[in-house]
Amino acid sequence: MVSKVFEGTNVEIPAVLANRDRRVATQAQLLREHPSQVVVACKLNIPGPVKNSAAIQAFFTAGLARLEDQWLACGQPFEIATSWEDAPTGPERFYLLYSAGVTVKEGTVHFEERQPANRLFDLDVLITNGGESHSLSRGDFDLTVRTCLICGRPAKECGRSRRHSVEELQARVAKLIDEATAANQRETVAEQLADQAVKAMLNEVVTWPKPGLVDPVEHRAHPDMDVFTFIQSATSLRPYFKQAATAGLNFPTEQPAPLFFNQLRLLGQRAETTMFKATAGVNTHKGTIFSLGILTGTVATLKGRQLPVTQLNVQRVVKEMLANLLATDLDGLKHGQ
């Protein structure tokens, strides 16, 4: 198997059963200590004897970061009660939330169904009702039942009949985790490239001396702007550079390179509007939006295709992207466009 998902330690049945008892005891203790709060117990449904690995744990952590973002966006305060994310029996984490149980359950179901890989998460929502602990099920609120990862039938039906082999399930799980991991890595690279672009602009404006340009010491050649204008402009442009990086990381290899430049140009035009809003109409970075946007997108393209980021490769991609640019743009001017 090419995937690294199942490069971990085999776990025997007694260890799995002991961990289940540990989970139940932890949930009961949390409900006793926090009877007015909702407990969310998070784990993964991983088939076969390997329940944890570096890839599985990274997938779990990244997924729960998205779940936390969802809760924050919905105004649902939470705290982490306890976790054992490096356990051979699989990563687990327990949250305490301050919302109504039904609201939390609807949110966890939404998360589990939002994208294919999220269906690997098992988010158990528990409350205290009349002094007794109660696990909220989808059936309690007429929510959609879990479906099989392979055939789409109800998951419990396939599980009881053992319709699919462990090998089939592992292959599907590995594919889902690998795809989600690759997407997370692209997101991380896009964030890093956007940070580097903004850092470059900030480093440039604080460099001194730069005769005739804006720096922290003087800006007499440009009385309508100062170093703070540039700082406001640079920070406002970070979303644009992340978009440029994301476009490069995901640009299809079969598409012509000039099409990628057209995408960047559209994003750059919008970025100019953002810049002017941040600077009250002062042109601080119009040229940078063009040049640094192209370079950011180019570096991202190379990284997305797993090619080395060298001067020659950067030059090659830029040349392909800007092929016949002047001729086509000037031709448009001749026709009054």
mmCIF file of C-alpha atoms in Angstrom:
data_model
loop_
_atom_site.group_PDB
_atom_site.id
_atom_site.type_symbol
_atom_site.label_atom_id
_atom_site.label_comp_id
_atom_site.label_asym_id
_atom_site.label_seq_id
_atom_site.Cartn_x
_atom_site.Cartn_y
_atom_site.Cartn_z
ATOM 1 C CA MET A 1 0.000 0.000 0.000
ATOM 2 C CA VAL A 2 1.485 3.338 -1.099
ATOM 3 C CA SER A 3 -0.346 5.404 1.514
ATOM 4 C CA LYS A 4 1.323 6.054 4.865
ATOM 5 C CA VAL A 5 -2.027 6.132 6.638
ATOM 6 C CA PHE A 6 -1.701 2.616 8.008
ATOM 7 C CA GLU A 7 1.993 2.749 8.900
ATOM 8 C CA GLY A 8 1.360 2.235 12.596
ATOM 9 C CA THR A 9 1.159 -0.329 15.396
ATOM 10 C CA ASN A 10 -1.358 -3.173 15.230
ATOM 11 C CA VAL A 11 -3.825 -3.066 18.127
ATOM 12 C CA GLU A 12 -5.346 -6.225 19.590
ATOM 13 C CA ILE A 13 -9.023 -6.566 20.516
ATOM 14 C CA PRO A 14 -8.426 -6.474 24.314
ATOM 15 C CA ALA A 15 -6.736 -3.060 23.964
ATOM 16 C CA VAL A 16 -9.656 -1.756 21.901
ATOM 17 C CA LEU A 17 -12.153 -2.954 24.517
ATOM 18 C CA ALA A 18 -10.106 -1.467 27.364
ATOM 19 C CA ASN A 19 -9.992 1.864 25.553
ATOM 20 C CA ARG A 20 -13.768 1.757 25.081
ATOM 21 C CA ASP A 21 -14.166 1.352 28.850
ATOM 22 C CA ARG A 22 -11.785 4.264 29.367
ATOM 23 C CA ARG A 23 -13.829 6.418 26.995
ATOM 24 C CA VAL A 24 -17.109 5.589 28.722
ATOM 25 C CA ALA A 25 -15.601 6.335 32.141
ATOM 26 C CA THR A 26 -14.194 9.655 30.920
ATOM 27 C CA GLN A 27 -17.541 10.701 29.455
ATOM 28 C CA ALA A 28 -19.382 9.773 32.657
ATOM 29 C CA GLN A 29 -16.913 11.720 34.778
ATOM 30 C CA LEU A 30 -17.185 14.826 32.580
ATOM 31 C CA LEU A 31 -20.979 14.727 32.730
ATOM 32 C CA ARG A 32 -20.913 14.367 36.525
ATOM 33 C CA GLU A 33 -18.527 17.289 36.928
ATOM 34 C CA HIS A 34 -20.250 19.484 34.313
ATOM 35 C CA PRO A 35 -23.948 18.540 34.338
ATOM 36 C CA SER A 36 -25.074 21.767 32.637
ATOM 37 C CA GLN A 37 -22.666 21.455 29.711
ATOM 38 C CA VAL A 38 -22.618 19.315 26.581
ATOM 39 C CA VAL A 39 -19.826 16.771 26.116
ATOM 40 C CA VAL A 40 -18.581 16.054 22.594
ATOM 41 C CA ALA A 41 -16.412 12.936 22.364
ATOM 42 C CA CYS A 42 -14.369 12.903 19.151
ATOM 43 C CA LYS A 43 -12.733 9.894 17.535
ATOM 44 C CA LEU A 44 -12.236 8.370 14.087
ATOM 45 C CA ASN A 45 -13.759 5.304 12.461
ATOM 46 C CA ILE A 46 -10.631 3.492 11.251
ATOM 47 C CA PRO A 47 -11.012 -0.101 10.002
ATOM 48 C CA GLY A 48 -8.442 -2.806 10.657
ATOM 49 C CA PRO A 49 -5.821 -3.360 13.357
ATOM 50 C CA VAL A 50 -3.935 -0.074 12.843
ATOM 51 C CA LYS A 51 -5.874 2.720 14.544
ATOM 52 C CA ASN A 52 -3.258 5.463 14.745
ATOM 53 C CA SER A 53 -0.263 6.748 12.795
ATOM 54 C CA ALA A 54 1.396 10.074 12.059
ATOM 55 C CA ALA A 55 -0.929 10.563 9.074
ATOM 56 C CA ILE A 56 -4.071 9.614 11.018
ATOM 57 C CA GLN A 57 -3.179 11.890 13.936
ATOM 58 C CA ALA A 58 -2.424 14.838 11.630
ATOM 59 C CA PHE A 59 -5.747 14.310 9.842
ATOM 60 C CA PHE A 60 -7.579 14.185 13.187
ATOM 61 C CA THR A 61 -5.962 17.383 14.461
ATOM 62 C CA ALA A 62 -6.592 19.306 11.244
ATOM 63 C CA GLY A 63 -10.215 18.158 11.134
ATOM 64 C CA LEU A 64 -10.919 19.232 14.696
ATOM 65 C CA ALA A 65 -9.378 22.626 13.967
ATOM 66 C CA ARG A 66 -12.066 23.057 11.294
ATOM 67 C CA LEU A 67 -14.733 21.882 13.744
ATOM 68 C CA GLU A 68 -13.545 24.483 16.267
ATOM 69 C CA ASP A 69 -13.698 27.150 13.547
ATOM 70 C CA GLN A 70 -17.290 26.099 12.883
ATOM 71 C CA TRP A 71 -18.187 26.451 16.538
ATOM 72 C CA LEU A 72 -16.507 29.856 16.767
ATOM 73 C CA ALA A 73 -18.349 31.062 13.666
ATOM 74 C CA CYS A 74 -21.649 29.967 15.237
ATOM 75 C CA GLY A 75 -20.907 31.616 18.568
ATOM 76 C CA GLN A 76 -20.573 28.322 20.476
ATOM 77 C CA PRO A 77 -17.980 28.616 23.288
ATOM 78 C CA PHE A 78 -15.993 25.439 23.944
ATOM 79 C CA GLU A 79 -13.073 24.100 25.915
ATOM 80 C CA ILE A 80 -10.970 20.958 25.620
ATOM 81 C CA ALA A 81 -11.544 18.745 28.656
ATOM 82 C CA THR A 82 -9.007 15.998 27.925
ATOM 83 C CA SER A 83 -7.487 14.016 25.068
ATOM 84 C CA TRP A 84 -5.244 11.084 24.175
ATOM 85 C CA GLU A 85 -4.336 11.799 20.586
ATOM 86 C CA ASP A 86 -1.205 9.647 20.360
ATOM 87 C CA ALA A 87 -2.789 6.478 21.801
ATOM 88 C CA PRO A 88 -2.300 3.310 19.683
ATOM 89 C CA THR A 89 -6.080 2.736 19.890
ATOM 90 C CA GLY A 90 -6.648 5.964 17.965
ATOM 91 C CA PRO A 91 -6.693 9.705 18.649
ATOM 92 C CA GLU A 92 -9.522 10.979 20.845
ATOM 93 C CA ARG A 93 -10.484 14.381 22.230
ATOM 94 C CA PHE A 94 -13.277 15.504 24.559
ATOM 95 C CA TYR A 95 -14.865 18.951 24.456
ATOM 96 C CA LEU A 96 -17.202 20.816 26.784
ATOM 97 C CA LEU A 97 -19.695 23.170 25.117
ATOM 98 C CA TYR A 98 -22.117 25.696 26.574
ATOM 99 C CA SER A 99 -24.873 25.411 23.946
ATOM 100 C CA ALA A 100 -28.083 23.374 23.816
ATOM 101 C CA GLY A 101 -27.574 19.685 23.082
ATOM 102 C CA VAL A 102 -29.770 19.687 19.969
ATOM 103 C CA THR A 103 -27.848 22.663 18.539
ATOM 104 C CA VAL A 104 -24.523 20.946 19.131
ATOM 105 C CA LYS A 105 -25.792 17.700 17.594
ATOM 106 C CA GLU A 106 -27.055 19.448 14.476
ATOM 107 C CA GLY A 107 -23.665 21.135 14.150
ATOM 108 C CA THR A 108 -21.676 17.906 14.479
ATOM 109 C CA VAL A 109 -23.875 16.188 11.883
ATOM 110 C CA HIS A 110 -23.346 19.142 9.556
ATOM 111 C CA PHE A 111 -19.594 18.802 10.053
ATOM 112 C CA GLU A 112 -19.592 15.041 9.471
ATOM 113 C CA GLU A 113 -21.514 15.446 6.212
ATOM 114 C CA ARG A 114 -19.818 18.623 4.942
ATOM 115 C CA GLN A 115 -17.125 16.797 2.971
ATOM 116 C CA PRO A 116 -16.333 13.119 2.301
ATOM 117 C CA ALA A 117 -13.302 12.856 4.605
ATOM 118 C CA ASN A 118 -15.274 14.295 7.537
ATOM 119 C CA ARG A 119 -17.415 11.163 7.497
ATOM 120 C CA LEU A 120 -14.507 9.366 9.153
ATOM 121 C CA PHE A 121 -15.150 11.418 12.290
ATOM 122 C CA ASP A 122 -17.368 10.002 15.022
ATOM 123 C CA LEU A 123 -18.583 12.942 17.112
ATOM 124 C CA ASP A 124 -20.673 11.671 20.017
ATOM 125 C CA VAL A 125 -22.799 14.352 21.724
ATOM 126 C CA LEU A 126 -23.739 13.639 25.346
ATOM 127 C CA ILE A 127 -25.894 15.514 27.862
ATOM 128 C CA THR A 128 -27.187 15.073 31.388
ATOM 129 C CA ASN A 129 -30.967 14.646 31.486
ATOM 130 C CA GLY A 130 -32.776 14.102 34.767
ATOM 131 C CA GLY A 131 -29.521 13.186 36.433
ATOM 132 C CA GLU A 132 -28.765 10.515 33.830
ATOM 133 C CA SER A 133 -26.292 10.708 30.962
ATOM 134 C CA HIS A 134 -27.763 10.505 27.481
ATOM 135 C CA SER A 135 -26.100 10.217 24.076
ATOM 136 C CA LEU A 136 -27.951 12.170 21.389
ATOM 137 C CA SER A 137 -28.497 10.183 18.202
ATOM 138 C CA ARG A 138 -29.420 11.346 14.715
ATOM 139 C CA GLY A 139 -32.704 9.517 15.089
ATOM 140 C CA ASP A 140 -33.648 11.721 18.034
ATOM 141 C CA PHE A 141 -33.935 14.704 15.694
ATOM 142 C CA ASP A 142 -34.873 13.072 12.375
ATOM 143 C CA LEU A 143 -31.387 13.755 10.991
ATOM 144 C CA THR A 144 -29.922 11.799 8.084
ATOM 145 C CA VAL A 145 -28.396 8.443 9.008
ATOM 146 C CA ARG A 146 -24.743 7.700 8.390
ATOM 147 C CA THR A 147 -24.087 6.094 5.034
ATOM 148 C CA CYS A 148 -21.453 3.583 3.982
ATOM 149 C CA LEU A 149 -18.192 5.055 2.693
ATOM 150 C CA ILE A 150 -18.177 2.650 -0.236
ATOM 151 C CA CYS A 151 -21.719 1.934 -1.424
ATOM 152 C CA GLY A 152 -23.853 4.676 0.152
ATOM 153 C CA ARG A 153 -26.210 2.296 1.979
ATOM 154 C CA PRO A 154 -26.902 2.880 5.689
ATOM 155 C CA ALA A 155 -23.584 2.334 7.471
ATOM 156 C CA LYS A 156 -25.073 0.133 10.201
ATOM 157 C CA GLU A 157 -26.576 -2.181 7.587
ATOM 158 C CA CYS A 158 -23.207 -2.679 5.872
ATOM 159 C CA GLY A 159 -21.445 -3.080 9.203
ATOM 160 C CA ARG A 160 -23.815 -5.792 10.439
ATOM 161 C CA SER A 161 -23.659 -7.753 7.180
ATOM 162 C CA ARG A 162 -19.921 -7.174 6.703
ATOM 163 C CA ARG A 163 -20.685 -6.344 3.090
ATOM 164 C CA HIS A 164 -17.206 -4.888 2.478
ATOM 165 C CA SER A 165 -13.820 -6.359 3.343
ATOM 166 C CA VAL A 166 -11.362 -4.671 5.681
ATOM 167 C CA GLU A 167 -9.033 -4.185 2.718
ATOM 168 C CA GLU A 168 -11.747 -2.353 0.747
ATOM 169 C CA LEU A 169 -12.526 -0.102 3.693
ATOM 170 C CA GLN A 170 -8.858 0.625 4.370
ATOM 171 C CA ALA A 171 -8.275 1.581 0.749
ATOM 172 C CA ARG A 172 -11.205 4.011 0.849
ATOM 173 C CA VAL A 173 -10.144 5.477 4.201
ATOM 174 C CA ALA A 174 -6.549 5.910 3.017
ATOM 175 C CA LYS A 175 -7.754 7.711 -0.116
ATOM 176 C CA LEU A 176 -9.946 10.084 1.892
ATOM 177 C CA ILE A 177 -7.208 10.904 4.398
ATOM 178 C CA ASP A 178 -4.558 11.336 1.688
ATOM 179 C CA GLU A 179 -6.798 13.721 -0.268
ATOM 180 C CA ALA A 180 -7.672 15.736 2.833
ATOM 181 C CA THR A 181 -4.012 15.869 3.879
ATOM 182 C CA ALA A 182 -2.970 17.129 0.453
ATOM 183 C CA ALA A 183 -5.642 19.844 0.621
ATOM 184 C CA ASN A 184 -4.460 20.852 4.111
ATOM 185 C CA GLN A 185 -0.880 21.047 2.866
ATOM 186 C CA ARG A 186 -1.891 23.278 -0.046
ATOM 187 C CA GLU A 187 -3.734 25.548 2.385
ATOM 188 C CA THR A 188 -0.624 25.771 4.575
ATOM 189 C CA VAL A 189 1.595 26.622 1.591
ATOM 190 C CA ALA A 190 -0.846 29.325 0.436
ATOM 191 C CA GLU A 191 -0.814 30.886 3.925
ATOM 192 C CA GLN A 192 2.991 30.801 4.025
ATOM 193 C CA LEU A 193 3.386 32.395 0.587
ATOM 194 C CA ALA A 194 0.901 35.144 1.494
ATOM 195 C CA ASP A 195 2.843 35.832 4.684
ATOM 196 C CA GLN A 196 6.110 35.998 2.729
ATOM 197 C CA ALA A 197 4.632 38.439 0.219
ATOM 198 C CA VAL A 198 3.447 40.797 2.958
ATOM 199 C CA LYS A 199 6.753 40.432 4.791
ATOM 200 C CA ALA A 200 8.613 41.419 1.597
ATOM 201 C CA MET A 201 6.498 44.572 1.237
ATOM 202 C CA LEU A 202 6.988 45.534 4.881
ATOM 203 C CA ASN A 203 10.735 44.916 4.696
ATOM 204 C CA GLU A 204 10.936 47.094 1.598
ATOM 205 C CA VAL A 205 9.173 50.097 3.115
ATOM 206 C CA VAL A 206 11.297 50.122 6.298
ATOM 207 C CA THR A 207 14.571 49.878 4.363
ATOM 208 C CA TRP A 208 16.621 53.094 4.578
ATOM 209 C CA PRO A 209 18.062 54.992 2.811
ATOM 210 C CA LYS A 210 16.033 54.908 -0.423
ATOM 211 C CA PRO A 211 16.441 58.329 -2.075
ATOM 212 C CA GLY A 212 13.217 59.464 -3.718
ATOM 213 C CA LEU A 213 11.162 56.690 -2.132
ATOM 214 C CA VAL A 214 9.163 56.309 1.059
ATOM 215 C CA ASP A 215 11.006 55.055 4.151
ATOM 216 C CA PRO A 216 10.708 55.620 7.916
ATOM 217 C CA VAL A 217 12.993 58.670 7.784
ATOM 218 C CA GLU A 218 11.535 60.797 4.994
ATOM 219 C CA HIS A 219 9.037 60.831 2.149
ATOM 220 C CA ARG A 220 9.349 64.331 0.693
ATOM 221 C CA ALA A 221 9.176 63.030 -2.882
ATOM 222 C CA HIS A 222 5.785 61.507 -2.026
ATOM 223 C CA PRO A 223 3.973 63.929 0.294
ATOM 224 C CA ASP A 224 0.659 62.060 -0.070
ATOM 225 C CA MET A 225 1.993 58.932 1.645
ATOM 226 C CA ASP A 226 4.257 57.768 4.459
ATOM 227 C CA VAL A 227 5.485 54.494 5.955
ATOM 228 C CA PHE A 228 2.158 53.938 7.720
ATOM 229 C CA THR A 229 0.280 54.256 4.436
ATOM 230 C CA PHE A 230 2.443 51.459 3.061
ATOM 231 C CA ILE A 231 1.905 49.303 6.129
ATOM 232 C CA GLN A 232 -1.877 49.672 5.832
ATOM 233 C CA SER A 233 -1.691 48.856 2.146
ATOM 234 C CA ALA A 234 0.560 45.817 2.569
ATOM 235 C CA THR A 235 -1.545 44.209 5.287
ATOM 236 C CA SER A 236 -4.751 44.811 3.324
ATOM 237 C CA LEU A 237 -3.321 42.856 0.374
ATOM 238 C CA ARG A 238 -2.629 39.609 2.225
ATOM 239 C CA PRO A 239 -5.922 37.962 1.106
ATOM 240 C CA TYR A 240 -5.007 38.726 -2.513
ATOM 241 C CA PHE A 241 -1.627 37.042 -2.254
ATOM 242 C CA LYS A 242 -3.232 34.020 -0.635
ATOM 243 C CA GLN A 243 -5.678 33.878 -3.553
ATOM 244 C CA ALA A 244 -2.782 34.118 -6.015
ATOM 245 C CA ALA A 245 -1.003 31.273 -4.225
ATOM 246 C CA THR A 246 -4.138 29.132 -4.056
ATOM 247 C CA ALA A 247 -4.762 29.662 -7.772
ATOM 248 C CA GLY A 248 -1.211 28.585 -8.580
ATOM 249 C CA LEU A 249 -1.269 25.527 -6.342
ATOM 250 C CA ASN A 250 -4.456 24.260 -7.964
ATOM 251 C CA PHE A 251 -4.065 25.413 -11.571
ATOM 252 C CA PRO A 252 -4.614 22.409 -13.902
ATOM 253 C CA THR A 253 -1.513 21.367 -15.832
ATOM 254 C CA GLU A 254 -3.560 20.776 -18.984
ATOM 255 C CA GLN A 255 -4.755 24.385 -19.136
ATOM 256 C CA PRO A 256 -2.746 27.027 -21.071
ATOM 257 C CA ALA A 257 -0.469 29.166 -18.898
ATOM 258 C CA PRO A 258 -1.861 32.539 -20.176
ATOM 259 C CA LEU A 259 -5.216 31.505 -18.708
ATOM 260 C CA PHE A 260 -3.557 31.480 -15.292
ATOM 261 C CA PHE A 261 -2.338 35.040 -15.842
ATOM 262 C CA ASN A 262 -5.868 36.098 -16.747
ATOM 263 C CA GLN A 263 -7.014 34.663 -13.429
ATOM 264 C CA LEU A 264 -4.305 36.588 -11.584
ATOM 265 C CA ARG A 265 -5.177 39.772 -13.449
ATOM 266 C CA LEU A 266 -8.804 39.537 -12.326
ATOM 267 C CA LEU A 267 -7.718 38.984 -8.726
ATOM 268 C CA GLY A 268 -5.211 41.847 -9.037
ATOM 269 C CA GLN A 269 -7.859 44.274 -10.259
ATOM 270 C CA ARG A 270 -9.916 43.517 -7.186
ATOM 271 C CA ALA A 271 -6.816 43.879 -5.013
ATOM 272 C CA GLU A 272 -6.264 47.377 -6.385
ATOM 273 C CA THR A 273 -9.711 48.348 -5.130
ATOM 274 C CA THR A 274 -8.837 46.926 -1.717
ATOM 275 C CA MET A 275 -5.562 48.864 -1.677
ATOM 276 C CA PHE A 276 -7.226 52.178 -2.529
ATOM 277 C CA LYS A 277 -9.768 51.661 0.260
ATOM 278 C CA ALA A 278 -6.966 51.027 2.749
ATOM 279 C CA THR A 279 -4.968 54.086 1.652
ATOM 280 C CA ALA A 280 -7.817 56.559 1.016
ATOM 281 C CA GLY A 281 -7.081 56.559 -2.699
ATOM 282 C CA VAL A 282 -3.257 56.633 -2.613
ATOM 283 C CA ASN A 283 -1.398 54.350 -5.037
ATOM 284 C CA THR A 284 1.160 52.568 -2.892
ATOM 285 C CA HIS A 285 1.436 49.065 -4.385
ATOM 286 C CA LYS A 286 -0.183 48.985 -7.823
ATOM 287 C CA GLY A 287 3.018 47.759 -9.459
ATOM 288 C CA THR A 288 3.664 45.322 -6.628
ATOM 289 C CA ILE A 289 0.223 43.815 -7.030
ATOM 290 C CA PHE A 290 1.173 42.992 -10.626
ATOM 291 C CA SER A 291 4.755 41.795 -10.188
ATOM 292 C CA LEU A 292 4.613 40.156 -6.761
ATOM 293 C CA GLY A 293 1.254 38.600 -7.583
ATOM 294 C CA ILE A 294 2.786 36.935 -10.638
ATOM 295 C CA LEU A 295 5.794 35.710 -8.642
ATOM 296 C CA THR A 296 3.622 34.415 -5.784
ATOM 297 C CA GLY A 297 1.397 32.533 -8.225
ATOM 298 C CA THR A 298 4.436 31.191 -10.086
ATOM 299 C CA VAL A 299 6.124 29.853 -6.954
ATOM 300 C CA ALA A 300 2.838 28.278 -5.921
ATOM 301 C CA THR A 301 2.495 26.645 -9.342
ATOM 302 C CA LEU A 302 5.934 25.062 -9.020
ATOM 303 C CA LYS A 303 5.172 23.831 -5.512
ATOM 304 C CA GLY A 304 1.815 22.458 -6.627
ATOM 305 C CA ARG A 305 3.541 20.473 -9.371
ATOM 306 C CA GLN A 306 6.313 19.412 -6.969
ATOM 307 C CA LEU A 307 8.985 21.139 -9.037
ATOM 308 C CA PRO A 308 12.025 22.867 -7.500
ATOM 309 C CA VAL A 309 11.667 26.608 -6.989
ATOM 310 C CA THR A 310 14.733 27.755 -8.925
ATOM 311 C CA GLN A 311 15.402 30.945 -10.844
ATOM 312 C CA LEU A 312 15.256 29.074 -14.159
ATOM 313 C CA ASN A 313 11.938 27.410 -13.326
ATOM 314 C CA VAL A 314 10.437 30.697 -12.152
ATOM 315 C CA GLN A 315 11.559 32.426 -15.346
ATOM 316 C CA ARG A 316 10.158 29.609 -17.482
ATOM 317 C CA VAL A 317 6.706 29.702 -15.881
ATOM 318 C CA VAL A 318 6.528 33.503 -16.028
ATOM 319 C CA LYS A 319 7.467 33.492 -19.722
ATOM 320 C CA GLU A 320 4.792 30.884 -20.460
ATOM 321 C CA MET A 321 2.235 32.852 -18.464
ATOM 322 C CA LEU A 322 2.949 36.180 -20.164
ATOM 323 C CA ALA A 323 3.419 34.856 -23.700
ATOM 324 C CA ASN A 324 2.263 37.462 -26.268
ATOM 325 C CA LEU A 325 0.910 39.684 -23.476
ATOM 326 C CA LEU A 326 1.941 42.998 -25.020
ATOM 327 C CA ALA A 327 0.728 42.016 -28.466
ATOM 328 C CA THR A 328 -2.713 40.918 -27.263
ATOM 329 C CA ASP A 329 -3.150 43.889 -24.900
ATOM 330 C CA LEU A 330 -2.086 46.455 -27.515
ATOM 331 C CA ASP A 331 -4.265 44.767 -30.091
ATOM 332 C CA GLY A 332 -7.191 45.367 -27.770
ATOM 333 C CA LEU A 333 -6.304 49.049 -27.561
ATOM 334 C CA LYS A 334 -6.225 49.339 -31.354
ATOM 335 C CA HIS A 335 -9.791 48.117 -31.468
ATOM 336 C CA GLY A 336 -10.907 50.553 -28.794
ATOM 337 C CA GLN A 337 -11.274 47.939 -26.035
#
